[in-house]
C-alpha cells in the first residue's frame, strides 16, 4: 500500500463515499429515459419509423415508474453505509426494471400501433437499448460488489431473457423483430443450425489438429518458430481477405479435379468458410496447448518420475490434467472467435446467421440485421461464460486434489 | 530431451526494420501496379468482362481505408488510455472492477455484430463504421492499459514518491513507461482487428478496400476478390510488422 493511503484522511465529507458507479449509471439511465426516443413506429418494413418520447410511448405514469425505480437505486447507492442488504436492494431494482421493460413495449404497442394495419410495426427505440445496456452494466457492477457466483448471474439472465421471449411470443406481435422472425421462422432455425455446425466442426477439427501441431512442436524444436510465425501471419490476414483468397484455388480445384467436385468442394459455400475458420482457430489452440504443457512445474514431473511413472503415464496422468485449464482457455478464445467469423462467412455463401445480417443490410431492413446479430451475440457470450465456468471448475478441482 | 537455448525475443536489431519496409514496398507496388497486371488476373477470371477493379482506383480505396482506421485509432488510443489511467487512479478506483469486467467481456462481442448493431442506430455510410471501430477497438486498449498499470510494482511507485515525485510525475515518468509494452500490445491488437473490420464497412455503404471483394463475390469475379484481398492483407501485414518492430524496440529499452 502506498504510504499516502495509510495517512488518516481529513475533511467533513470524507465519510460520505457513495457508490459513484451506480450513481453515474443511474443518471445516464434517467437521461436516456427522458432524452431519447423510447420506441419507433413504422408503417411497413422498409420506411424508417417515427420516434416517440417516453411520455407518449409509456404515458407519464410509465416514465414516472421507470424513473422511480432508477431513483430508488440511486438513493440506496448514495447511502453512506455500503451494506450487503443495500446492494441486494439495488440489484433487485435493476432486475425489476429489466423485467418490466417488455411490458412497457406492450403498452406502447397498444397505444401507438394501429391494429387495423397489419404492416405497422413497433421498433425498440434508442432509450430502450441504452437503458438495457446500462442496467446490464449495473448488474455486473453489483454482482462484483456482492461477489455473487457466476452461475447465479447466468441463471438470472436466462430468467430475464425467458420473460422477454415469453412476452415477445405471446403478446408482442407488432414488434418489428418478432415480425421479421415470424416471416422466416424455418430459415432462422436452419441458420442457427448451420452456424453451430460450422463453428463446432471448425473448432473440433482445429482442437485435434492444433494439439497435434503443439505436440510436434514440443518434439521438434525447429518447427516451433516457423510454426508460430506462420500461424501469427494467418491471424493477421483479415477474415474477409482470407475468405476471398480461398475462393480462387478452391474454385479451380472443383473445376479441374472431379473427385473434389464429388466431395462437394466448391469455391463458394461451406468449404472455404470451414478452411478459413480452421486456419484462424489453430493459433489460439496451438499456442495455449504449448504454453499449458510447458507451464507444468518440473518439480511435479520430477515427483511423478520419483513415484515410478513411465513417460507416457507422466504425460497423460500428470501433464495433461494440470494443463487442462489453460488448454480450455484456448478453446474458449477459439470458440468465441469462430462464432464471430462464421458471420462473415455468410458473404461467401456459407449460410449461418450472418446471412440475415448481410441480407438485412442489403435491403435496409434493420430489424432483420438485429435478427442475425442478437443471436450471434448471445451465442458468443454463452460460449464464453460456459467454457469459462468449466475452466474455473477444473481449476478448483485441481486446487482441492 | 536436449533443447537449444531459445534466442531471446526481446533483442532489437536495426535490420529488423527491414520486414515492415518490405511489406510497405509490396503494398505500394500492389496498389500502383495493379492496372499493369491485367494478364495475370485475366488468367484467374477468363470469362469476366473486366479483370481489374475499375470503379475506384486502389490508391483512393487504400486512402479511404487508412482514413477510417486512422480516425478510429485516434479516438480509441486517446480515450482508451485516458479511461485506463482514470480507473487506476485513487479517485477513479470505484470504476475499476466494472471497467476490467467490461473490457474483458467486450472481447467476446464479434466485430460483425458490433458493426451490424451500429448501422440501425446511425444509418449507412462512413459514420457507423467509424463508431463501430471505435467501440470495438477501445476494449483491448483499456484492458491492456489497466493490466499494464496494475503490473507496475508498488515498491517502485513508493520509491518514486519517496524521491519527491508528484502523482503526475509518477504517472508520466514511472508508470506509463513501465506499462508501455503492454499498452502497445493492446494498441496493436486494436488496430490490426480494425483494419480487418473496416473492410466489412463496404457492406454498409462505406467505400474502402472491402469494395473489390464484395463486388467480386457478387459478380463471381475471382480477379476482383483476389485484388481486394491482396491489398488488405498487405496493409494488415505492413501495420502489424511495424508494431512488432516497435514492441521489440520498447522491450529492449526497458530490459
XYZ file of C-alpha atoms in Angstrom:
656
model
C 0.000 0.000 0.000
C 1.354 3.459 -0.843
C 2.246 5.381 2.277
C -0.125 8.181 1.395
C -3.171 5.929 1.712
C -2.220 4.932 5.219
C -2.493 8.518 6.455
C -5.751 9.449 8.164
C -7.979 11.398 5.812
C -9.492 14.665 6.898
C -12.453 16.747 5.898
C -16.122 16.798 6.637
C -17.227 14.762 3.647
C -14.633 12.056 3.922
C -17.248 9.767 5.480
C -19.645 10.188 2.561
C -18.474 7.701 -0.023
C -21.347 6.812 -2.321
C -21.033 4.173 -4.999
C -20.159 6.500 -7.845
C -20.556 3.775 -10.455
C -24.213 3.145 -9.674
C -24.892 6.883 -9.327
C -23.349 7.575 -12.745
C -25.209 4.699 -14.368
C -28.454 5.869 -12.769
C -28.009 9.437 -14.022
C -27.231 8.179 -17.530
C -30.331 5.985 -17.434
C -32.558 8.878 -16.394
C -31.096 10.989 -19.191
C -31.767 8.194 -21.689
C -35.337 7.597 -20.495
C -36.326 11.250 -20.845
C -33.991 12.389 -23.603
C -34.095 9.647 -26.248
C -36.983 8.213 -28.273
C -38.401 5.226 -26.429
C -39.995 3.392 -29.344
C -40.477 3.991 -33.035
C -43.483 3.124 -35.164
C -43.201 2.408 -38.882
C -45.983 1.838 -41.407
C -44.121 -1.060 -43.014
C -40.829 -2.905 -43.138
C -38.678 -0.539 -45.178
C -39.670 3.000 -44.159
C -37.844 4.366 -41.157
C -40.141 4.805 -38.212
C -41.063 7.903 -36.260
C -39.693 8.024 -32.753
C -41.889 8.612 -29.718
C -40.644 10.016 -26.395
C -41.385 8.215 -23.184
C -44.474 10.249 -22.210
C -46.178 9.294 -25.444
C -44.958 5.703 -25.576
C -45.434 4.655 -21.979
C -47.609 7.566 -20.748
C -46.417 9.807 -17.921
C -47.132 7.038 -15.449
C -44.813 4.586 -17.198
C -41.994 7.116 -17.415
C -42.505 8.019 -13.761
C -42.415 4.352 -12.713
C -39.147 3.755 -14.554
C -37.639 6.920 -13.069
C -38.833 5.947 -9.599
C -37.079 2.577 -9.780
C -33.870 4.210 -11.010
C -34.078 6.947 -8.361
C -34.621 4.369 -5.618
C -31.489 2.598 -6.742
C -29.536 5.874 -6.758
C -30.726 6.812 -3.269
C -29.614 3.408 -1.982
C -26.268 3.806 -3.735
C -25.619 7.200 -2.157
C -26.326 5.942 1.342
C -23.145 6.276 3.406
C -23.099 2.682 4.580
C -22.333 0.104 1.966
C -24.176 -2.841 3.450
C -24.888 -6.077 1.655
C -28.611 -5.509 2.070
C -28.403 -2.167 0.285
C -26.570 -3.788 -2.620
C -29.152 -6.577 -2.784
C -31.910 -3.963 -2.936
C -30.142 -2.101 -5.760
C -29.689 -5.384 -7.590
C -33.395 -6.130 -7.192
C -34.267 -2.683 -8.565
C -32.207 -3.342 -11.706
C -33.799 -6.767 -12.199
C -37.262 -5.287 -11.709
C -36.543 -2.631 -14.324
C -35.368 -5.232 -16.843
C -38.426 -7.395 -16.148
C -40.866 -4.502 -16.582
C -39.375 -3.337 -19.880
C -41.185 -5.803 -22.194
C -44.494 -4.846 -20.573
C -43.714 -1.237 -21.419
C -43.369 -2.306 -25.046
C -46.795 -3.933 -24.829
C -48.298 -0.702 -23.562
C -46.596 1.260 -26.322
C -47.831 -1.159 -28.959
C -51.378 -0.878 -27.559
C -51.360 2.914 -27.676
C -49.333 3.675 -30.771
C -49.778 0.853 -33.317
C -52.918 0.955 -35.387
C -54.404 -2.551 -35.109
C -56.164 -2.221 -38.473
C -52.808 -2.010 -40.264
C -51.154 -5.434 -40.273
C -47.960 -3.987 -41.767
C -47.461 -1.442 -38.996
C -44.708 -2.346 -36.609
C -43.128 -1.211 -33.398
C -39.371 -0.707 -33.232
C -37.396 -0.747 -29.997
C -36.019 2.782 -29.622
C -32.575 4.005 -28.543
C -33.760 4.732 -24.996
C -34.669 1.069 -24.563
C -31.316 -0.168 -25.829
C -29.346 2.320 -23.745
C -31.294 1.612 -20.549
C -30.969 -2.124 -21.122
C -27.223 -1.829 -21.683
C -26.721 0.385 -18.620
C -28.874 -1.895 -16.471
C -26.722 -4.859 -17.505
C -23.600 -2.856 -16.596
C -25.248 -2.112 -13.246
C -25.921 -5.810 -12.696
C -22.278 -6.629 -13.466
C -21.102 -3.959 -11.025
C -23.451 -5.140 -8.282
C -22.531 -8.760 -8.906
C -18.904 -7.866 -8.266
C -19.807 -5.917 -5.088
C -21.949 -8.791 -3.819
C -19.369 -11.324 -5.067
C -22.222 -13.353 -6.473
C -21.327 -16.618 -8.227
C -21.303 -16.577 -11.998
C -23.804 -19.428 -12.095
C -26.463 -17.442 -10.254
C -25.934 -14.470 -12.542
C -26.278 -16.703 -15.595
C -29.488 -18.240 -14.226
C -30.870 -14.782 -13.505
C -30.074 -13.520 -17.006
C -31.633 -16.645 -18.524
C -34.730 -15.963 -16.418
C -34.951 -12.342 -17.606
C -34.371 -13.493 -21.189
C -37.173 -16.050 -20.820
C -39.591 -13.358 -19.640
C -38.648 -11.221 -22.652
C -39.036 -14.136 -25.051
C -42.333 -15.165 -23.477
C -43.743 -11.642 -23.813
C -42.483 -11.452 -27.396
C -44.057 -14.784 -28.319
C -47.410 -14.208 -26.616
C -48.251 -10.535 -26.802
C -45.783 -8.587 -28.883
C -46.941 -9.459 -32.406
C -46.484 -5.912 -33.578
C -42.804 -5.781 -32.579
C -40.728 -5.483 -35.757
C -38.182 -8.029 -34.566
C -40.960 -10.556 -33.901
C -42.478 -9.924 -37.310
C -39.146 -10.494 -39.031
C -38.795 -13.732 -37.104
C -42.297 -14.967 -37.922
C -41.767 -14.453 -41.646
C -38.641 -16.623 -41.692
C -39.014 -18.932 -38.748
C -37.795 -22.055 -40.580
C -34.894 -20.146 -42.154
C -33.923 -18.784 -38.754
C -33.656 -22.196 -37.123
C -31.779 -23.539 -40.114
C -29.355 -20.605 -39.951
C -28.700 -21.282 -36.272
C -28.087 -24.969 -37.044
C -25.698 -24.064 -39.890
C -23.900 -21.554 -37.740
C -23.453 -24.005 -34.887
C -22.430 -26.803 -37.250
C -19.728 -24.679 -38.891
C -18.410 -23.491 -35.525
C -18.427 -26.952 -33.949
C -16.764 -28.681 -36.895
C -14.133 -25.959 -37.277
C -13.336 -25.856 -33.568
C -13.209 -29.634 -33.122
C -11.009 -30.135 -36.187
C -8.672 -27.395 -35.021
C -8.526 -28.833 -31.484
C -7.327 -32.190 -32.849
C -5.026 -30.621 -35.441
C -3.790 -27.905 -33.102
C -2.900 -30.279 -30.297
C -1.081 -32.480 -32.780
C 0.891 -29.496 -34.045
C 1.675 -28.383 -30.493
C 2.972 -31.854 -29.614
C 5.106 -31.923 -32.761
C 6.484 -28.507 -31.869
C 7.493 -29.776 -28.448
C 9.271 -32.721 -30.023
C 10.957 -30.870 -32.886
C 12.189 -27.527 -31.679
C 12.917 -26.325 -35.178
C 9.222 -26.377 -36.074
C 8.365 -24.053 -33.250
C 9.477 -20.655 -34.529
C 8.402 -21.238 -38.099
C 5.090 -22.711 -36.992
C 4.166 -19.842 -34.705
C 5.332 -17.292 -37.266
C 3.092 -18.863 -39.920
C 0.051 -19.070 -37.638
C 0.577 -15.491 -36.458
C 0.821 -14.437 -40.075
C -2.545 -16.028 -40.880
C -4.149 -14.471 -37.815
C -3.117 -11.049 -39.125
C -4.719 -11.533 -42.534
C -8.225 -10.020 -42.354
C -11.030 -12.586 -42.408
C -12.738 -11.106 -45.436
C -9.431 -11.279 -47.321
C -8.714 -14.864 -46.310
C -12.211 -15.990 -47.289
C -11.709 -14.193 -50.594
C -8.261 -15.626 -51.239
C -9.532 -19.173 -50.677
C -12.282 -18.799 -53.274
C -9.933 -18.896 -56.253
C -7.918 -22.080 -55.535
C -10.999 -23.974 -54.383
C -12.956 -22.975 -57.478
C -10.042 -24.192 -59.567
C -9.929 -27.443 -57.598
C -13.616 -28.152 -58.091
C -13.406 -27.333 -61.797
C -10.356 -29.452 -62.525
C -10.406 -32.322 -60.040
C -13.578 -34.407 -60.444
C -13.111 -36.119 -57.099
C -13.034 -32.798 -55.274
C -16.229 -31.745 -57.004
C -17.882 -35.015 -55.946
C -16.982 -34.288 -52.338
C -18.903 -31.034 -52.651
C -15.851 -28.804 -52.629
C -16.711 -25.505 -54.244
C -15.219 -22.055 -54.445
C -18.285 -20.621 -52.755
C -20.055 -22.102 -49.772
C -19.022 -24.070 -46.740
C -15.618 -25.301 -47.986
C -13.695 -22.011 -47.981
C -15.544 -20.988 -44.826
C -14.512 -24.111 -42.973
C -10.893 -23.941 -44.139
C -10.570 -20.281 -43.153
C -12.229 -20.922 -39.782
C -9.836 -23.794 -39.066
C -6.818 -21.691 -40.057
C -7.926 -18.911 -37.706
C -8.737 -21.318 -34.896
C -5.368 -23.071 -34.968
C -3.267 -20.275 -33.439
C -5.062 -19.966 -30.076
C -5.250 -23.748 -29.702
C -1.615 -24.422 -30.628
C -0.354 -21.541 -28.501
C -2.360 -22.478 -25.431
C -1.604 -26.192 -25.703
C 2.081 -25.415 -25.992
C 2.099 -22.917 -23.149
C -0.065 -25.155 -20.968
C 2.186 -28.188 -21.368
C 5.294 -26.091 -20.769
C 3.804 -24.437 -17.692
C 3.605 -27.669 -15.676
C 6.155 -27.345 -12.911
C 9.293 -29.508 -13.328
C 9.102 -30.389 -9.628
C 5.748 -32.065 -10.132
C 7.118 -34.036 -13.086
C 10.151 -34.930 -11.001
C 7.910 -36.200 -8.250
C 5.978 -38.251 -10.792
C 9.205 -39.823 -12.034
C 10.199 -40.499 -8.452
C 6.914 -42.338 -7.938
C 7.956 -44.641 -10.757
C 5.707 -43.328 -13.526
C 6.618 -44.125 -17.093
C 6.991 -41.299 -19.643
C 3.546 -41.907 -21.129
C 1.957 -42.137 -17.690
C 3.652 -38.945 -16.707
C 2.298 -37.238 -19.792
C -1.290 -38.457 -19.567
C -1.753 -38.581 -15.807
C 0.222 -35.526 -14.735
C 0.953 -33.110 -17.541
C -2.374 -33.188 -19.373
C -4.679 -32.859 -16.327
C -2.590 -29.998 -14.979
C -2.542 -28.293 -18.363
C -6.283 -28.648 -18.932
C -7.457 -25.243 -17.597
C -5.086 -23.272 -19.875
C -5.992 -25.576 -22.743
C -9.679 -24.866 -22.183
C -8.887 -21.148 -22.212
C -7.601 -21.667 -25.753
C -10.791 -23.483 -26.699
C -12.829 -20.619 -25.253
C -10.972 -17.977 -27.278
C -11.261 -20.092 -30.404
C -14.948 -20.760 -29.944
C -15.854 -17.097 -29.410
C -13.715 -16.040 -32.366
C -15.205 -18.708 -34.629
C -18.776 -17.675 -33.757
C -17.997 -14.145 -34.913
C -16.036 -15.164 -38.008
C -18.767 -17.539 -39.179
C -20.969 -14.465 -39.519
C -18.506 -13.058 -42.078
C -18.536 -16.417 -43.875
C -22.117 -15.684 -44.920
C -20.628 -13.304 -47.500
C -19.126 -16.258 -49.381
C -22.371 -18.184 -49.270
C -21.724 -20.362 -46.242
C -25.083 -19.518 -44.688
C -25.493 -19.139 -40.954
C -26.821 -16.163 -39.037
C -24.544 -13.768 -40.897
C -26.800 -14.232 -43.917
C -29.557 -12.323 -42.074
C -27.130 -9.530 -41.222
C -25.905 -9.025 -44.770
C -29.316 -9.542 -46.412
C -30.807 -7.117 -43.928
C -28.092 -4.556 -44.654
C -28.708 -5.043 -48.382
C -32.455 -4.469 -48.022
C -32.038 -1.680 -45.459
C -34.228 -3.771 -43.160
C -32.618 -3.085 -39.823
C -34.726 -5.483 -37.818
C -33.516 -8.338 -39.979
C -29.963 -7.265 -39.167
C -30.865 -7.450 -35.484
C -32.402 -10.883 -36.006
C -28.978 -12.065 -37.169
C -26.758 -10.050 -34.832
C -28.514 -10.604 -31.496
C -28.345 -14.437 -31.548
C -24.671 -14.254 -32.561
C -24.012 -12.002 -29.583
C -25.916 -14.320 -27.253
C -24.087 -17.364 -28.629
C -20.679 -15.714 -28.176
C -21.463 -14.651 -24.605
C -22.903 -18.077 -23.763
C -19.864 -19.907 -25.157
C -17.569 -17.542 -23.259
C -19.428 -17.982 -19.968
C -19.929 -21.735 -20.360
C -16.353 -22.680 -21.164
C -15.066 -20.109 -18.661
C -17.158 -21.738 -15.932
C -15.876 -25.184 -16.923
C -12.271 -23.989 -16.709
C -12.925 -22.388 -13.308
C -14.450 -25.653 -12.100
C -11.394 -27.592 -13.281
C -9.064 -25.164 -11.544
C -10.986 -25.508 -8.323
C -10.911 -29.298 -8.669
C -7.175 -29.193 -9.184
C -6.758 -27.000 -6.127
C -8.672 -29.393 -3.858
C -6.947 -32.577 -5.002
C 15.400 -34.166 -24.473
C 18.107 -31.739 -25.478
C 16.951 -28.313 -26.443
C 18.860 -25.447 -27.903
C 18.757 -22.264 -25.885
C 15.887 -20.153 -27.114
C 17.009 -16.944 -28.821
C 15.674 -14.040 -26.815
C 12.643 -12.442 -28.417
C 13.398 -9.108 -26.892
C 16.544 -8.354 -28.849
C 16.229 -5.448 -31.201
C 18.361 -5.014 -34.240
C 18.007 -2.211 -36.828
C 17.915 -4.838 -39.571
C 14.511 -5.908 -38.253
C 13.140 -2.662 -39.604
C 13.559 -4.299 -42.991
C 10.474 -6.507 -42.517
C 7.858 -3.728 -42.324
C 9.692 -1.837 -45.062
C 9.430 -4.856 -47.356
C 5.708 -5.202 -46.627
C 5.129 -1.492 -47.259
C 7.046 -1.653 -50.548
C 4.979 -4.668 -51.598
C 1.813 -2.826 -50.620
C 2.788 0.248 -52.607
C 3.732 -1.929 -55.558
C 0.415 -3.767 -55.427
C -1.553 -0.537 -55.284
C 0.315 1.292 -58.039
C 0.990 -1.576 -60.409
C -2.424 -3.233 -60.203
C -3.640 -1.984 -63.628
C -0.450 -3.360 -65.243
C -1.125 -6.896 -64.089
C -4.133 -7.478 -66.275
C -2.629 -10.571 -67.921
C -2.246 -12.346 -64.593
C -5.776 -11.622 -63.494
C -7.166 -12.477 -66.945
C -5.932 -15.979 -66.250
C -7.821 -16.008 -62.926
C -11.105 -14.855 -64.395
C -11.052 -15.755 -68.099
C -14.755 -15.067 -68.675
C -15.042 -11.724 -66.950
C -15.613 -8.587 -68.982
C -13.212 -6.626 -66.808
C -10.481 -8.116 -64.717
C -9.101 -5.072 -62.895
C -11.418 -3.362 -60.436
C -12.222 -0.032 -62.052
C -14.892 1.710 -60.028
C -12.258 3.493 -57.974
C -8.523 3.178 -58.189
C -6.722 1.293 -55.491
C -4.849 4.319 -54.179
C -8.158 6.036 -53.370
C -9.545 2.891 -51.759
C -6.407 2.477 -49.674
C -6.595 6.131 -48.660
C -10.213 5.781 -47.522
C -9.399 2.609 -45.641
C -6.494 4.267 -43.862
C -8.622 7.330 -43.103
C -11.342 5.304 -41.382
C -8.871 3.184 -39.428
C -6.778 6.242 -38.555
C -9.672 8.334 -37.253
C -10.878 5.375 -35.203
C -7.357 4.747 -33.886
C -7.016 8.402 -32.854
C -10.155 8.139 -30.729
C -9.503 4.681 -29.355
C -5.932 5.350 -28.302
C -6.650 8.684 -26.614
C -9.942 7.696 -24.965
C -8.739 4.197 -24.095
C -5.561 5.481 -22.454
C -7.458 8.164 -20.527
C -10.035 5.648 -19.328
C -7.383 3.126 -18.365
C -5.430 5.748 -16.434
C -8.571 7.194 -14.805
C -9.811 3.925 -13.349
C -6.403 3.107 -11.875
C -6.133 6.444 -10.009
C -7.233 6.765 -6.419
C -10.305 8.840 -7.333
C -11.439 6.504 -10.090
C -10.937 3.237 -8.216
C -14.708 2.757 -7.884
C -14.929 2.154 -11.611
C -12.025 -0.295 -11.824
C -13.901 -3.597 -11.301
C -16.601 -2.675 -13.811
C -14.101 -1.411 -16.396
C -11.984 -4.553 -16.102
C -15.008 -6.793 -16.397
C -16.491 -4.922 -19.361
C -13.172 -4.731 -21.190
C -12.671 -8.461 -20.937
C -16.285 -9.268 -21.746
C -16.309 -6.888 -24.688
C -13.723 -9.079 -26.369
C -16.407 -11.684 -26.867
C -18.502 -9.307 -28.982
C -17.876 -10.263 -32.611
C -16.845 -7.227 -34.709
C -19.512 -8.029 -37.302
C -22.198 -7.926 -34.651
C -20.920 -4.579 -33.357
C -20.963 -3.210 -36.898
C -24.421 -4.633 -37.523
C -25.731 -3.019 -34.351
C -24.163 0.358 -35.188
C -25.951 0.617 -38.527
C -29.561 0.617 -37.236
C -28.540 3.317 -34.773
C -26.561 5.537 -37.147
C -27.643 4.723 -40.687
C -25.448 3.806 -43.642
C -22.129 5.341 -44.594
C -18.760 6.056 -43.030
C -20.005 7.213 -39.614
C -21.343 3.858 -38.346
C -18.176 2.085 -39.380
C -16.014 4.596 -37.514
C -18.226 4.345 -34.425
C -18.171 0.545 -34.556
C -14.396 0.542 -34.928
C -14.014 2.961 -32.019
C -16.292 0.907 -29.760
C -14.611 -2.330 -30.657
C -11.065 -1.009 -30.666
C -11.405 0.660 -27.258
C -11.627 -2.547 -25.292
C -8.193 -4.090 -25.970
C -6.547 -0.736 -25.219
C -8.463 -0.168 -21.989
C -7.817 -3.743 -20.897
C -4.105 -3.595 -21.603
C -3.696 -0.132 -20.082
C -5.307 -1.363 -16.876
C -3.244 -4.564 -16.915
C -0.002 -2.694 -17.646
C -0.543 -0.078 -14.933
C -1.607 -2.681 -12.372
C 1.528 -4.703 -13.064
C 3.805 -1.841 -12.074
C 5.480 -2.810 -8.817
C 4.056 -0.852 -5.879
C 7.541 -0.649 -4.373
C 8.718 1.215 -7.468
C 5.899 3.731 -7.086
C 6.600 4.127 -3.389
C 10.257 4.793 -4.009
C 9.375 7.310 -6.724
C 7.142 9.043 -4.216
C 9.942 8.887 -1.687
C 12.150 10.694 -4.180
C 9.664 13.537 -4.064
C 7.835 12.950 -7.337
C 4.292 14.233 -7.646
C 1.426 11.953 -8.745
C 1.576 13.367 -12.269
C 5.321 12.826 -12.490
C 4.971 9.274 -11.233
C 2.342 8.575 -13.869
C 4.323 10.106 -16.735
C 7.855 9.120 -15.782
C 7.404 5.820 -13.970
C 4.056 4.121 -14.511
C 3.394 4.808 -18.188
C 6.922 3.969 -19.403
C 6.870 0.706 -17.452
C 3.411 -0.174 -18.747
C 4.216 0.899 -22.316
C 4.982 -2.566 -23.789
C 1.665 -3.983 -22.563
C -0.251 -0.877 -23.705
C 1.409 -1.042 -27.113
C 0.366 -4.681 -27.457
C -3.224 -3.547 -26.868
C -2.918 -0.801 -29.484
C -1.525 -3.351 -31.943
C -4.405 -5.771 -31.403
C -6.916 -2.953 -31.673
C -5.570 -1.539 -34.925
C -4.968 -4.897 -36.611
C -8.521 -6.012 -35.871
C -9.849 -2.661 -37.043
C -8.089 -2.934 -40.424
C -9.924 -6.213 -40.945
C -13.247 -4.957 -39.632
C -13.131 -1.764 -41.688
C -13.228 -3.936 -44.815
C -16.686 -5.071 -43.739
C -17.676 -1.430 -43.895
C -18.218 -1.732 -47.614
C -21.305 -3.822 -46.845
C -22.808 -0.783 -45.113
C -22.026 1.719 -47.814
C -18.594 2.939 -46.712
C -16.355 2.605 -49.735
C -12.932 1.154 -48.953
C -10.698 -1.821 -49.736
C -13.558 -4.211 -48.989
C -15.338 -2.953 -52.127
C -13.481 -5.101 -54.701
C -14.009 -8.215 -52.572
C -17.723 -7.636 -52.178
C -18.115 -6.699 -55.853
C -16.152 -9.804 -56.839
C -18.267 -12.096 -54.681
C -21.495 -10.608 -56.044
C -20.382 -10.843 -59.692
C -18.435 -14.092 -59.170
C -15.340 -12.335 -60.450
C -12.405 -14.005 -58.717
C -9.946 -11.420 -60.005
C -11.657 -8.594 -58.062
C -11.737 -10.683 -54.911
C -8.057 -11.519 -55.110
C -7.110 -7.893 -55.772
C -9.039 -6.601 -52.758
C -7.888 -9.424 -50.526
C -4.269 -8.971 -51.559
C -4.181 -5.254 -50.782
C -5.968 -5.635 -47.420
C -3.700 -8.498 -46.423
C -0.591 -6.482 -47.352
C -1.876 -3.462 -45.429
C -2.591 -5.545 -42.333
C 0.805 -7.214 -42.511
C 2.636 -3.894 -43.001
C 0.997 -2.282 -39.989
C 1.350 -5.387 -37.842
C 5.040 -5.886 -38.622
C 5.655 -2.219 -37.895
C 4.167 -2.675 -34.443
C 6.234 -5.808 -33.993
C 9.428 -3.806 -34.511
C 8.181 -1.051 -32.212
C 7.416 -3.565 -29.486
C 10.825 -5.190 -29.740
C 12.479 -1.842 -29.574
C 10.487 -0.873 -26.500
C 11.222 -4.173 -24.796
C 14.931 -3.893 -25.441
C 14.813 -0.393 -23.949
C 13.102 -1.489 -20.771
C 15.150 -4.659 -20.428
